[in-house]
Amino acid sequence: MSTVIAGNILVVDDEKLIRWSLKECLRKEGYHVNAVESGNEALQALEEEPYDLVLLDYKLPDTNGLELLEKIKPRYTSLPVVMITSHSSVENAVAAMRAGASDYITKPFQNEDIVIRVAKVLENYRLRTVVAKHQEENFQRYSFERIIGQSKEMSQVIQLVKRIVNTGDTTILITGESGTGKDILAKAIHYNSPRANGPYINITCTAIPESLLESILFGHEKGSFTDAKAQKKGLLEEANGGTVFLDEIGDMTLYLQAKLLRFLEEKTFQRVGGNRDILVDVRVIAATNKDLKKMVNEGHFREDLYFRLKVIPIHMPPLRERTGDIPLLVDCFIKDYNREFKKNVKGVAPDVLKQLEEYHWPGNIRELKNTIERAMILGSGEWIEANGMPLDLIDERVESKDKTDSILKLTKKGIDIEKLEEDLVRQALQMTGNNQTKAGRLLGLNRDQIRYRIEKFHIELDRSSED
């Protein structure tokens, strides 16, 4: 049975007995341990293989631990080092901590204490590594290059965002219909700003009951209401140094609007039930799909808050106004879902792309993304075909098509009703990939009525695609 390695540790100590003791006790805990007695051997060991932690004695035959630490940290910046020192040299350990050591332990020590310290330092190191990896992924995921769009409308949005992204704590108001990507834009602003290493907190005002939103935003003191059994920080406090995204701000009550306005003006607030002002450094990005100016005129939104929010207004255009970006978005979604579903879809068929560009997309980018996801889940070929498209997309295309273009067939005697009926059936079958049920639905007929007309007009079907 193989041993599970919990970490790779380098022990640097000039005392043979201590090296042996540390090696044995840490091996029993599942660590892989390499032990050396000098600074030069330690540097060589670090070059030969990666380590998760270094246990470093202060006294070494060719140098001291502090000098060795000062050589290690510039080259291995994230590598945790635990300093081992004597009781009489605590000041050296403090100096080592200032130089970048993660912890220190004094001689004589108990092996159990070493094991606890090592586990704690490694856990913190791994957590920092996970956080750093997550942040790096977010930097890449929400870079400006990931905002898809070469249309004039989106180019203007991206240019504006690049100009204001470093404006400190200036409030931003993003408007636009649902599904236009307001939340993605807010994340791009955060992760491309000086606040990128700080928290990013998304608060959807409609997703939280009105009675709880105040406490969630501003926190509360113990005993401030029935269930307040302990003091709790609010999300504005938790976001200190970062960004708060207030989605659907138009649904916030007038009472909370007043509290938010005070916070935006003074950068301070009081917890529910508290009387002490709390100062935080937070940028607020608000978003809404509502007409806030109209709501101000109707008395449903505070005018002073409206002007305070729209210091920098950004409008996200609906997809129907930037149809030239649809091929780019489709290509991006296909690549993403190829990775997720382990497929190799090359793209959409030309007639499908035309359908996508002619559809009015009431759900905007979100609807387009869901449409591509559905087509890729249900499809099995290398290309997305028309029969993988939702019926309402096909319906609208039929409704918007100029009837005089292909439906009315005139003869010298007038309209050939039989020919018109046959053409309608053929068009419906072609648009639905020979799906008789869907074709019937387009023409207001049931499946048996469609089958009767297929036989009547001797329409040949591809049996492999017949439902």
Short mmCIF file of C-alpha atoms in Angstrom, two decimals:
data_model
loop_
_atom_site.label_atom_id
_atom_site.label_comp_id
_atom_site.label_asym_id
_atom_site.label_seq_id
_atom_site.Cartn_x
_atom_site.Cartn_y
_atom_site.Cartn_z
CA MET A 1 0.00 0.00 0.00
CA SER A 2 1.49 3.36 -1.06
CA THR A 3 2.01 6.17 1.42
CA VAL A 4 -0.02 9.35 0.91
CA ILE A 5 2.40 12.26 0.71
CA ALA A 6 1.02 15.30 2.56
CA GLY A 7 3.86 17.60 1.56
CA ASN A 8 7.52 17.86 0.66
CA ILE A 9 9.60 19.31 3.53
CA LEU A 10 13.25 20.37 3.67
CA VAL A 11 14.93 20.28 7.12
CA VAL A 12 18.07 22.41 7.49
CA ASP A 13 19.92 21.80 10.81
CA ASP A 14 23.55 21.15 11.70
CA GLU A 15 22.71 18.76 14.57
CA LYS A 16 22.45 15.17 13.33
CA LEU A 17 20.14 14.03 16.13
CA ILE A 18 17.66 16.86 15.48
CA ARG A 19 17.69 16.17 11.74
CA TRP A 20 16.96 12.50 12.40
CA SER A 21 14.26 13.28 14.97
CA LEU A 22 12.44 15.77 12.72
CA LYS A 23 12.70 13.46 9.76
CA GLU A 24 11.20 10.52 11.62
CA CYS A 25 8.31 12.38 13.29
CA LEU A 26 7.28 14.14 10.07
CA ARG A 27 7.52 10.97 7.99
CA LYS A 28 5.08 9.31 10.38
CA GLU A 29 2.61 12.08 9.53
CA GLY A 30 2.87 11.26 5.82
CA TYR A 31 5.32 13.96 4.74
CA HIS A 32 8.24 13.41 2.42
CA VAL A 33 11.32 14.80 4.22
CA ASN A 34 14.82 15.66 3.05
CA ALA A 35 17.33 16.76 5.71
CA VAL A 36 20.60 18.68 5.13
CA GLU A 37 23.11 20.26 7.52
CA SER A 38 24.38 23.41 5.75
CA GLY A 39 23.18 26.47 3.87
CA ASN A 40 24.89 25.45 0.62
CA GLU A 41 23.27 22.01 0.75
CA ALA A 42 19.90 23.66 1.35
CA LEU A 43 20.24 25.92 -1.71
CA GLN A 44 21.28 22.96 -3.83
CA ALA A 45 18.33 20.88 -2.58
CA LEU A 46 15.91 23.70 -3.46
CA GLU A 47 17.27 23.80 -6.99
CA GLU A 48 16.88 20.06 -7.47
CA GLU A 49 13.22 19.64 -6.48
CA PRO A 50 10.21 21.70 -5.32
CA TYR A 51 9.41 21.92 -1.61
CA ASP A 52 6.26 22.92 0.23
CA LEU A 53 8.00 24.05 3.44
CA VAL A 54 11.48 24.60 4.93
CA LEU A 55 12.36 24.02 8.60
CA LEU A 56 15.43 26.23 9.04
CA ASP A 57 17.78 26.30 12.06
CA TYR A 58 19.37 29.64 12.89
CA LYS A 59 22.84 28.22 13.57
CA LEU A 60 24.52 26.60 10.56
CA PRO A 61 28.19 25.73 9.90
CA ASP A 62 28.60 27.93 6.80
CA THR A 63 26.06 30.74 7.45
CA ASN A 64 23.14 31.62 9.73
CA GLY A 65 19.45 31.09 9.18
CA LEU A 66 18.64 34.76 8.63
CA GLU A 67 21.23 35.14 5.87
CA LEU A 68 20.03 31.93 4.23
CA LEU A 69 16.40 33.12 4.49
CA GLU A 70 17.35 36.34 2.71
CA LYS A 71 18.73 34.25 -0.16
CA ILE A 72 15.74 31.90 -0.30
CA LYS A 73 12.83 34.38 -0.26
CA PRO A 74 13.71 36.39 -3.42
CA ARG A 75 13.98 33.18 -5.45
CA TYR A 76 11.12 31.23 -3.83
CA THR A 77 8.76 34.02 -2.80
CA SER A 78 5.78 31.89 -1.81
CA LEU A 79 7.75 29.10 -0.09
CA PRO A 80 6.92 29.05 3.65
CA VAL A 81 9.90 28.92 6.03
CA VAL A 82 9.68 28.04 9.75
CA MET A 83 12.69 29.25 11.75
CA ILE A 84 14.17 27.10 14.55
CA THR A 85 16.04 29.06 17.21
CA SER A 86 17.09 28.86 20.85
CA HIS A 87 15.34 30.62 23.76
CA SER A 88 18.20 33.06 24.00
CA SER A 89 17.84 34.12 20.35
CA VAL A 90 14.17 35.10 20.12
CA GLU A 91 15.21 38.47 18.68
CA ASN A 92 16.74 36.57 15.76
CA ALA A 93 13.46 34.79 15.19
CA VAL A 94 11.61 38.12 15.20
CA ALA A 95 14.08 39.46 12.62
CA ALA A 96 13.47 36.34 10.53
CA MET A 97 9.69 36.92 10.67
CA ARG A 98 10.26 40.45 9.39
CA ALA A 99 12.41 39.00 6.60
CA GLY A 100 9.61 36.71 5.46
CA ALA A 101 9.56 33.63 7.73
CA SER A 102 6.08 32.16 8.23
CA ASP A 103 6.63 31.09 11.86
CA TYR A 104 9.32 30.20 14.36
CA ILE A 105 9.80 27.61 17.09
CA THR A 106 12.30 27.59 19.94
CA LYS A 107 14.60 24.81 21.16
CA PRO A 108 14.10 22.55 22.97
CA PHE A 109 10.80 21.62 21.33
CA GLN A 110 8.36 18.76 21.44
CA ASN A 111 7.84 16.80 18.22
CA GLU A 112 4.08 17.20 18.63
CA ASP A 113 4.53 20.98 18.60
CA ILE A 114 6.55 20.78 15.37
CA VAL A 115 3.86 18.63 13.74
CA ILE A 116 1.12 21.13 14.72
CA ARG A 117 3.13 24.13 13.50
CA VAL A 118 4.00 22.45 10.19
CA ALA A 119 0.37 21.45 9.55
CA LYS A 120 -0.83 24.99 10.30
CA VAL A 121 1.75 26.69 8.08
CA LEU A 122 1.14 24.25 5.21
CA GLU A 123 -2.62 24.74 5.46
CA ASN A 124 -2.22 28.52 5.29
CA TYR A 125 0.20 28.12 2.37
CA ARG A 126 -2.24 25.92 0.48
CA LEU A 127 -5.12 28.30 1.14
CA ARG A 128 -3.04 31.20 -0.17
CA THR A 129 -2.11 29.12 -3.22
CA VAL A 130 -5.77 28.32 -3.91
CA VAL A 131 -6.76 31.98 -3.50
CA ALA A 132 -3.90 33.12 -5.76
CA LYS A 133 -4.90 30.56 -8.40
CA HIS A 134 -8.54 31.62 -8.16
CA GLN A 135 -7.58 35.28 -8.53
CA GLU A 136 -5.37 34.52 -11.53
CA GLU A 137 -8.24 32.62 -13.15
CA ASN A 138 -10.53 35.59 -12.53
CA PHE A 139 -7.96 38.00 -13.99
CA GLN A 140 -7.95 35.91 -17.18
CA ARG A 141 -11.69 35.20 -17.24
CA TYR A 142 -12.68 38.84 -16.80
CA SER A 143 -9.96 40.53 -18.82
CA PHE A 144 -11.15 43.10 -21.34
CA GLU A 145 -10.20 40.66 -24.09
CA ARG A 146 -12.98 38.37 -22.82
CA ILE A 147 -15.64 41.03 -23.38
CA ILE A 148 -16.84 39.88 -26.79
CA GLY A 149 -17.84 42.57 -29.25
CA GLN A 150 -16.47 44.47 -32.22
CA SER A 151 -19.63 46.42 -32.95
CA LYS A 152 -19.58 50.19 -32.63
CA GLU A 153 -21.84 50.03 -29.59
CA MET A 154 -19.65 47.59 -27.64
CA SER A 155 -16.40 49.24 -28.74
CA GLN A 156 -17.63 52.47 -27.16
CA VAL A 157 -18.47 50.65 -23.92
CA ILE A 158 -15.04 48.99 -23.72
CA GLN A 159 -13.21 52.25 -24.48
CA LEU A 160 -15.15 54.03 -21.73
CA VAL A 161 -14.48 51.29 -19.19
CA LYS A 162 -10.74 51.30 -19.93
CA ARG A 163 -10.67 55.04 -19.25
CA ILE A 164 -12.47 54.88 -15.90
CA VAL A 165 -11.25 51.56 -14.49
CA ASN A 166 -8.50 53.20 -12.42
CA THR A 167 -10.64 56.01 -11.04
CA GLY A 168 -10.44 54.78 -7.44
CA ASP A 169 -13.79 54.68 -5.69
CA THR A 170 -15.90 56.51 -8.28
CA THR A 171 -19.42 55.11 -8.38
CA ILE A 172 -20.58 53.48 -11.63
CA LEU A 173 -24.14 52.87 -12.84
CA ILE A 174 -24.63 50.18 -15.50
CA THR A 175 -27.98 50.16 -17.29
CA GLY A 176 -29.41 47.77 -19.84
CA GLU A 177 -31.95 45.04 -20.42
CA SER A 178 -31.75 41.70 -18.60
CA GLY A 179 -29.15 39.37 -20.09
CA THR A 180 -26.97 42.06 -21.69
CA GLY A 181 -23.96 41.24 -19.49
CA LYS A 182 -24.06 43.95 -16.82
CA ASP A 183 -22.65 41.58 -14.17
CA ILE A 184 -19.79 40.49 -16.47
CA LEU A 185 -18.89 44.12 -17.11
CA ALA A 186 -18.87 44.86 -13.36
CA LYS A 187 -16.46 41.97 -12.76
CA ALA A 188 -14.23 43.15 -15.60
CA ILE A 189 -14.06 46.60 -13.99
CA HIS A 190 -13.12 45.08 -10.62
CA TYR A 191 -10.50 42.60 -11.86
CA ASN A 192 -8.82 45.19 -14.07
CA SER A 193 -8.68 47.85 -11.36
CA PRO A 194 -6.29 48.48 -8.44
CA ARG A 195 -8.92 46.73 -6.27
CA ALA A 196 -8.45 43.41 -8.09
CA ASN A 197 -6.84 41.70 -5.07
CA GLY A 198 -9.67 42.84 -2.80
CA PRO A 199 -13.09 41.18 -2.37
CA TYR A 200 -15.76 41.30 -5.06
CA ILE A 201 -19.23 40.91 -3.57
CA ASN A 202 -22.39 40.60 -5.67
CA ILE A 203 -25.65 41.61 -3.98
CA THR A 204 -28.88 41.12 -5.94
CA CYS A 205 -31.39 43.41 -4.26
CA THR A 206 -34.44 41.37 -5.35
CA ALA A 207 -32.95 38.05 -4.20
CA ILE A 208 -32.95 39.07 -0.52
CA PRO A 209 -36.14 39.75 1.48
CA GLU A 210 -36.56 43.44 2.24
CA SER A 211 -36.54 42.75 5.99
CA LEU A 212 -33.07 41.13 5.77
CA LEU A 213 -31.37 43.31 3.16
CA GLU A 214 -30.48 46.10 5.59
CA SER A 215 -28.80 43.68 8.00
CA ILE A 216 -27.00 41.87 5.17
CA LEU A 217 -25.70 45.12 3.72
CA PHE A 218 -24.78 47.00 6.89
CA GLY A 219 -24.51 44.23 9.51
CA HIS A 220 -26.11 44.27 12.95
CA GLU A 221 -25.26 44.44 16.65
CA LYS A 222 -26.10 41.73 19.13
CA GLY A 223 -29.68 42.07 20.34
CA SER A 224 -30.70 44.58 17.67
CA PHE A 225 -33.62 42.30 16.71
CA THR A 226 -35.09 38.98 17.80
CA ASP A 227 -32.66 36.63 16.02
CA ALA A 228 -29.57 38.85 16.43
CA LYS A 229 -27.77 36.58 18.89
CA ALA A 230 -24.32 37.90 18.00
CA GLN A 231 -22.70 40.85 16.28
CA LYS A 232 -22.41 40.36 12.52
CA LYS A 233 -20.49 42.29 9.88
CA GLY A 234 -22.39 43.37 6.79
CA LEU A 235 -21.29 42.78 3.22
CA LEU A 236 -20.16 46.38 2.84
CA GLU A 237 -17.77 45.80 5.74
CA GLU A 238 -16.64 42.44 4.34
CA ALA A 239 -15.90 44.10 0.99
CA ASN A 240 -13.44 46.60 2.49
CA GLY A 241 -10.69 47.27 -0.05
CA GLY A 242 -12.74 45.80 -2.89
CA THR A 243 -15.93 46.24 -4.88
CA VAL A 244 -19.64 45.81 -4.14
CA PHE A 245 -21.94 45.15 -7.10
CA LEU A 246 -25.53 46.14 -6.31
CA ASP A 247 -27.60 44.43 -8.99
CA GLU A 248 -31.21 45.46 -9.63
CA ILE A 249 -30.74 48.64 -7.60
CA GLY A 250 -34.10 49.91 -8.89
CA ASP A 251 -35.86 47.45 -6.58
CA MET A 252 -34.32 48.83 -3.37
CA THR A 253 -36.78 50.44 -0.94
CA LEU A 254 -36.74 54.20 -0.32
CA TYR A 255 -35.63 53.61 3.28
CA LEU A 256 -32.55 51.64 2.23
CA GLN A 257 -31.91 54.12 -0.57
CA ALA A 258 -31.45 56.81 2.10
CA LYS A 259 -28.94 54.67 4.03
CA LEU A 260 -27.06 53.81 0.85
CA LEU A 261 -26.91 57.50 -0.11
CA ARG A 262 -25.32 58.39 3.23
CA PHE A 263 -22.75 55.63 2.78
CA LEU A 264 -21.85 56.78 -0.75
CA GLU A 265 -21.42 60.36 0.42
CA GLU A 266 -19.51 59.72 3.66
CA LYS A 267 -18.09 56.19 3.19
CA THR A 268 -19.42 55.43 6.67
CA PHE A 269 -22.44 53.57 7.99
CA GLN A 270 -23.81 52.16 11.23
CA ARG A 271 -24.77 48.56 11.82
CA VAL A 272 -28.42 47.85 12.57
CA GLY A 273 -28.86 48.63 16.27
CA GLY A 274 -25.46 50.35 16.45
CA ASN A 275 -24.44 53.94 17.11
CA ARG A 276 -20.81 53.85 15.95
CA ASP A 277 -19.79 55.01 12.47
CA ILE A 278 -17.82 52.38 10.53
CA LEU A 279 -15.46 53.62 7.81
CA VAL A 280 -14.75 51.34 4.83
CA ASP A 281 -13.01 51.71 1.48
CA VAL A 282 -15.37 50.23 -1.10
CA ARG A 283 -16.24 51.01 -4.70
CA VAL A 284 -19.94 50.61 -5.51
CA ILE A 285 -21.07 49.51 -8.96
CA ALA A 286 -24.86 49.53 -9.36
CA ALA A 287 -26.89 48.01 -12.17
CA THR A 288 -30.52 48.06 -13.25
CA ASN A 289 -32.77 47.11 -16.15
CA LYS A 290 -35.28 49.78 -15.12
CA ASP A 291 -35.64 53.42 -16.16
CA LEU A 292 -34.41 55.11 -12.98
CA LYS A 293 -35.12 58.60 -14.31
CA LYS A 294 -38.75 57.63 -14.84
CA MET A 295 -38.85 56.10 -11.35
CA VAL A 296 -37.50 59.38 -9.93
CA ASN A 297 -40.30 61.31 -11.66
CA GLU A 298 -42.84 58.85 -10.26
CA GLY A 299 -41.41 59.14 -6.75
CA HIS A 300 -40.17 55.55 -6.55
CA PHE A 301 -36.45 56.35 -6.55
CA ARG A 302 -34.55 59.09 -4.77
CA GLU A 303 -33.31 61.77 -7.13
CA ASP A 304 -30.21 62.51 -5.00
CA LEU A 305 -29.24 58.82 -4.99
CA TYR A 306 -29.85 58.61 -8.74
CA PHE A 307 -27.38 61.41 -9.43
CA ARG A 308 -24.92 60.00 -6.87
CA LEU A 309 -24.97 56.61 -8.59
CA LYS A 310 -24.63 57.83 -12.17
CA VAL A 311 -21.30 59.60 -11.71
CA ILE A 312 -20.14 57.35 -14.54
CA PRO A 313 -23.13 55.89 -16.46
CA ILE A 314 -22.57 52.95 -18.79
CA HIS A 315 -25.32 51.56 -21.02
CA MET A 316 -25.12 47.97 -22.23
CA PRO A 317 -26.80 47.71 -25.67
CA PRO A 318 -29.31 44.92 -26.33
CA LEU A 319 -28.18 42.11 -28.61
CA ARG A 320 -30.65 43.10 -31.35
CA GLU A 321 -28.71 46.38 -31.73
CA ARG A 322 -25.35 44.61 -32.12
CA THR A 323 -26.18 41.60 -34.30
CA GLY A 324 -22.74 41.83 -35.89
CA ASP A 325 -21.35 40.47 -32.62
CA ILE A 326 -23.51 37.32 -32.74
CA PRO A 327 -20.97 35.21 -34.74
CA LEU A 328 -18.24 36.16 -32.24
CA LEU A 329 -20.42 35.31 -29.26
CA VAL A 330 -21.52 32.02 -30.80
CA ASP A 331 -17.92 31.03 -31.49
CA CYS A 332 -16.94 31.86 -27.90
CA PHE A 333 -19.83 29.85 -26.42
CA ILE A 334 -19.09 26.85 -28.64
CA LYS A 335 -15.46 26.83 -27.49
CA ASP A 336 -16.53 27.04 -23.84
CA TYR A 337 -19.08 24.23 -24.16
CA ASN A 338 -16.67 22.08 -26.18
CA ARG A 339 -14.40 22.11 -23.14
CA GLU A 340 -17.25 21.55 -20.69
CA PHE A 341 -19.04 18.81 -22.63
CA LYS A 342 -15.86 17.30 -24.13
CA LYS A 343 -17.16 17.77 -27.66
CA ASN A 344 -15.62 18.97 -30.90
CA VAL A 345 -18.34 21.09 -32.49
CA LYS A 346 -16.83 23.21 -35.27
CA GLY A 347 -19.57 25.82 -35.50
CA VAL A 348 -23.10 26.52 -36.74
CA ALA A 349 -24.45 25.84 -40.20
CA PRO A 350 -24.79 28.99 -42.41
CA ASP A 351 -28.61 28.84 -42.38
CA VAL A 352 -28.58 28.55 -38.58
CA LEU A 353 -26.30 31.58 -38.25
CA LYS A 354 -28.74 33.53 -40.41
CA GLN A 355 -31.57 32.47 -38.09
CA LEU A 356 -29.58 33.62 -35.08
CA GLU A 357 -28.86 37.00 -36.68
CA GLU A 358 -32.52 37.56 -37.67
CA TYR A 359 -34.00 36.64 -34.27
CA HIS A 360 -34.76 39.60 -31.96
CA TRP A 361 -33.32 37.99 -28.74
CA PRO A 362 -35.60 39.29 -25.96
CA GLY A 363 -33.32 37.53 -23.45
CA ASN A 364 -30.20 39.02 -25.05
CA ILE A 365 -26.78 37.33 -24.57
CA ARG A 366 -28.09 35.06 -21.82
CA GLU A 367 -30.73 33.66 -24.18
CA LEU A 368 -28.18 33.20 -26.97
CA LYS A 369 -25.84 31.37 -24.61
CA ASN A 370 -28.65 29.09 -23.41
CA THR A 371 -29.64 28.40 -27.02
CA ILE A 372 -26.12 27.30 -27.94
CA GLU A 373 -25.85 25.20 -24.77
CA ARG A 374 -29.12 23.41 -25.59
CA ALA A 375 -28.08 22.79 -29.21
CA MET A 376 -24.75 21.33 -28.14
CA ILE A 377 -26.28 19.08 -25.49
CA LEU A 378 -28.88 17.66 -27.87
CA GLY A 379 -26.77 17.66 -31.02
CA SER A 380 -24.37 14.90 -32.03
CA GLY A 381 -22.70 16.19 -35.19
CA GLU A 382 -19.77 18.49 -35.85
CA TRP A 383 -22.08 21.37 -36.82
CA ILE A 384 -25.15 22.84 -35.13
CA GLU A 385 -28.08 22.37 -37.51
CA ALA A 386 -31.51 24.00 -37.74
CA ASN A 387 -33.28 21.08 -36.05
CA GLY A 388 -31.35 21.90 -32.88
CA MET A 389 -32.83 25.39 -32.63
CA PRO A 390 -35.73 26.23 -30.28
CA LEU A 391 -39.15 26.39 -31.95
CA ASP A 392 -39.84 30.03 -30.96
CA LEU A 393 -36.72 31.10 -32.86
CA ILE A 394 -38.03 29.39 -35.98
CA ASP A 395 -41.57 30.74 -35.41
CA GLU A 396 -40.40 34.33 -35.33
CA ARG A 397 -38.36 33.88 -38.49
CA VAL A 398 -41.45 32.56 -40.27
CA GLU A 399 -43.62 35.42 -38.97
CA SER A 400 -41.12 38.08 -40.01
CA LYS A 401 -40.55 36.63 -43.47
CA ASP A 402 -42.05 38.58 -46.36
CA LYS A 403 -44.97 36.44 -47.41
CA THR A 404 -44.95 37.82 -50.94
CA ASP A 405 -41.38 36.65 -51.44
CA SER A 406 -42.02 32.92 -51.69
CA ILE A 407 -45.55 31.99 -50.63
CA LEU A 408 -47.78 33.60 -53.27
CA LYS A 409 -47.37 31.86 -56.57
CA LEU A 410 -49.31 33.59 -59.28
CA THR A 411 -50.39 31.95 -62.52
CA LYS A 412 -52.05 33.50 -65.54
CA LYS A 413 -55.41 32.55 -64.06
CA GLY A 414 -54.59 34.03 -60.60
CA ILE A 415 -53.49 32.31 -57.39
CA ASP A 416 -52.91 28.55 -57.59
CA ILE A 417 -54.31 27.49 -54.19
CA GLU A 418 -53.06 23.93 -54.54
CA LYS A 419 -49.55 25.16 -55.36
CA LEU A 420 -49.67 27.63 -52.48
CA GLU A 421 -50.68 24.87 -50.05
CA GLU A 422 -47.93 22.56 -51.31
CA ASP A 423 -45.29 25.32 -51.02
CA LEU A 424 -46.35 26.11 -47.45
CA VAL A 425 -46.04 22.46 -46.42
CA ARG A 426 -42.63 22.10 -48.10
CA GLN A 427 -41.34 25.31 -46.46
CA ALA A 428 -42.56 24.27 -43.02
CA LEU A 429 -40.92 20.85 -43.35
CA GLN A 430 -37.67 22.39 -44.55
CA MET A 431 -37.55 24.90 -41.67
CA THR A 432 -38.17 22.19 -39.06
CA GLY A 433 -35.81 19.58 -40.49
CA ASN A 434 -38.76 17.37 -41.63
CA ASN A 435 -40.20 17.31 -38.10
CA GLN A 436 -43.88 16.79 -38.96
CA THR A 437 -45.17 17.77 -35.52
CA LYS A 438 -43.30 21.10 -35.55
CA ALA A 439 -44.19 21.71 -39.21
CA GLY A 440 -47.85 21.19 -38.37
CA ARG A 441 -47.58 23.58 -35.46
CA LEU A 442 -46.20 26.26 -37.80
CA LEU A 443 -49.19 25.84 -40.14
CA GLY A 444 -51.87 25.28 -37.48
CA LEU A 445 -52.28 21.64 -38.47
CA ASN A 446 -51.97 18.40 -36.54
CA ARG A 447 -49.59 15.59 -37.45
CA ASP A 448 -52.19 13.54 -39.35
CA GLN A 449 -53.16 16.56 -41.45
CA ILE A 450 -49.51 17.15 -42.33
CA ARG A 451 -49.06 13.47 -43.26
CA TYR A 452 -52.15 13.63 -45.51
CA ARG A 453 -50.66 16.60 -47.42
CA ILE A 454 -47.23 14.91 -47.68
CA GLU A 455 -48.92 11.98 -49.43
CA LYS A 456 -51.23 14.25 -51.45
CA PHE A 457 -48.36 16.28 -52.89
CA HIS A 458 -45.97 13.29 -53.14
CA ILE A 459 -43.36 15.03 -50.93
CA GLU A 460 -40.35 12.79 -50.41
CA LEU A 461 -38.82 12.89 -46.92
CA ASP A 462 -35.46 11.82 -45.57
CA ARG A 463 -36.72 8.98 -43.35
CA SER A 464 -33.71 9.26 -41.05
CA SER A 465 -34.88 12.73 -39.97
CA GLU A 466 -38.60 11.98 -39.89
CA ASP A 467 -40.21 12.10 -36.43
#
